[in-house]
Coordinates of C-alpha atoms in Angstrom, one line a residue:
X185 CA -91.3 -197.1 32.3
X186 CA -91.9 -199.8 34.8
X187 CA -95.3 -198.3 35.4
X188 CA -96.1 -198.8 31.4
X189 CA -94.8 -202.1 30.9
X190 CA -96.8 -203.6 34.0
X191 CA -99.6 -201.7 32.1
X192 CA -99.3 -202.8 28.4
X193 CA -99.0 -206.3 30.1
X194 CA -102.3 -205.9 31.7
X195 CA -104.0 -205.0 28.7
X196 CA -102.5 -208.3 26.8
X197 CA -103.4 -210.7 29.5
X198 CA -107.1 -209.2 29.4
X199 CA -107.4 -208.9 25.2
X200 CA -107.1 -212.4 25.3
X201 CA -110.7 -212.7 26.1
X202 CA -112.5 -211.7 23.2
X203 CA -115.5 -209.7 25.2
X204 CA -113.5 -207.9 27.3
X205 CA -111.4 -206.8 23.8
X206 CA -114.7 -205.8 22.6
X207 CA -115.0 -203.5 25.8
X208 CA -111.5 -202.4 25.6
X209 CA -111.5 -201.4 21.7
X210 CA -115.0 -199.5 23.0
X211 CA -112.9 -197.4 25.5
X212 CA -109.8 -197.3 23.5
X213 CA -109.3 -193.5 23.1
X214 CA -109.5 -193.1 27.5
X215 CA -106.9 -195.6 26.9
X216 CA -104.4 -194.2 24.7
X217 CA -105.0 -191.3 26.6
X218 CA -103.8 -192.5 29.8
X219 CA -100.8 -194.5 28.1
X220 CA -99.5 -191.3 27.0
X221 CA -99.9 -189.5 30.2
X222 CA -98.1 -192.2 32.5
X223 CA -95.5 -192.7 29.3
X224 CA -94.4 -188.8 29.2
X225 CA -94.7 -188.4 33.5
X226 CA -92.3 -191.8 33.1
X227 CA -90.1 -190.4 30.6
X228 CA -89.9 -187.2 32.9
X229 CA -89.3 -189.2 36.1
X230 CA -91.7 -187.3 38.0
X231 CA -94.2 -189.3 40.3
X232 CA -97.9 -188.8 40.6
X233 CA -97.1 -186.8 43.6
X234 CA -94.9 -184.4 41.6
X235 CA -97.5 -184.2 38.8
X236 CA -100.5 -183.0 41.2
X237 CA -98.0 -180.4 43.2
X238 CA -97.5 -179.1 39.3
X239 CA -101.2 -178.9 38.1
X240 CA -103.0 -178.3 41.5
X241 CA -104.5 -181.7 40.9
X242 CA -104.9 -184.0 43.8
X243 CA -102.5 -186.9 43.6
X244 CA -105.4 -189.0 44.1
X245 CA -107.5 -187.9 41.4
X246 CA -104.3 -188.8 39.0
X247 CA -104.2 -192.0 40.2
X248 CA -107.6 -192.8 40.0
X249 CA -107.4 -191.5 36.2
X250 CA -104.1 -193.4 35.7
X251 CA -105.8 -196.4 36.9
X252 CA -109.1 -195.6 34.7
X253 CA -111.4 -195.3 37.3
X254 CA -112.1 -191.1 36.5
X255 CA -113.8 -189.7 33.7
X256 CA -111.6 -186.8 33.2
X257 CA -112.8 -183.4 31.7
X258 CA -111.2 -181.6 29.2
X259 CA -110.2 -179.2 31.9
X260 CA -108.7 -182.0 33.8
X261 CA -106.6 -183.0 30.6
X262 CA -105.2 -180.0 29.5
X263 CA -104.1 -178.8 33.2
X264 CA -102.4 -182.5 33.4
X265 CA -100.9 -181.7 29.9
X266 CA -98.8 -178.5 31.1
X267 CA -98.4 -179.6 34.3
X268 CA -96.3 -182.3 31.4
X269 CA -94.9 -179.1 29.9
X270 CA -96.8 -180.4 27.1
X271 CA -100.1 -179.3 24.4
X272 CA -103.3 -181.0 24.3
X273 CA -104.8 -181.7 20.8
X274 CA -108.1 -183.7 20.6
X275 CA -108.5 -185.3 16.4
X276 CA -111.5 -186.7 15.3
X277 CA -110.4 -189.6 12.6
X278 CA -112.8 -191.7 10.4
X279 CA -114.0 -194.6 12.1
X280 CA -112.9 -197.9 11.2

């Protein structure tokens, strides 16, 4: 959880500035996406590390998607959601 809160306290500091919350809301869903992943692989207690020996991911390509510096294919996603022991669902909503 540490990992999250150091994020979600990020991401306040920098919405402060109103165009870099313009950027953010832009990239929002890579966002959420990532806060899930490192939210569930904290939940689990499982380390990056643990998370590429379980996908066959390097541990460096999770970091540099963790850290949102990777474009990540759907591929990429899904493999790092059952390496989670989870599903991956992609929803389209109305925009706002």
């Amino acid at each position: 959880m540490a990992e999250l809160r150091k994020w979600n306290q990020a991401r306040e500091e920098l919405l402060f500035d109103s165009e870099t919350a313009k950027e953010y809301e832009e990239l929002r869903p890579q966002y959420e996406v990532i806060s899930q992943i490192i939210k569930v692989r904290d939940e689990q207690g499982i380390t990056q590390q643990e998370l590429a020996e379980r996908t066959g991911i390097k541990q460096s390509n999770i970091s540099r998607f963790e850290g949102g510096n990777y474009n990540p294919s759907l591929e990429f996603l899904a493999r790092i959601a059952r390496g989670l022991g989870m599903e991956l669902h992609i929803e389209l909503r109305p925009g706002r």
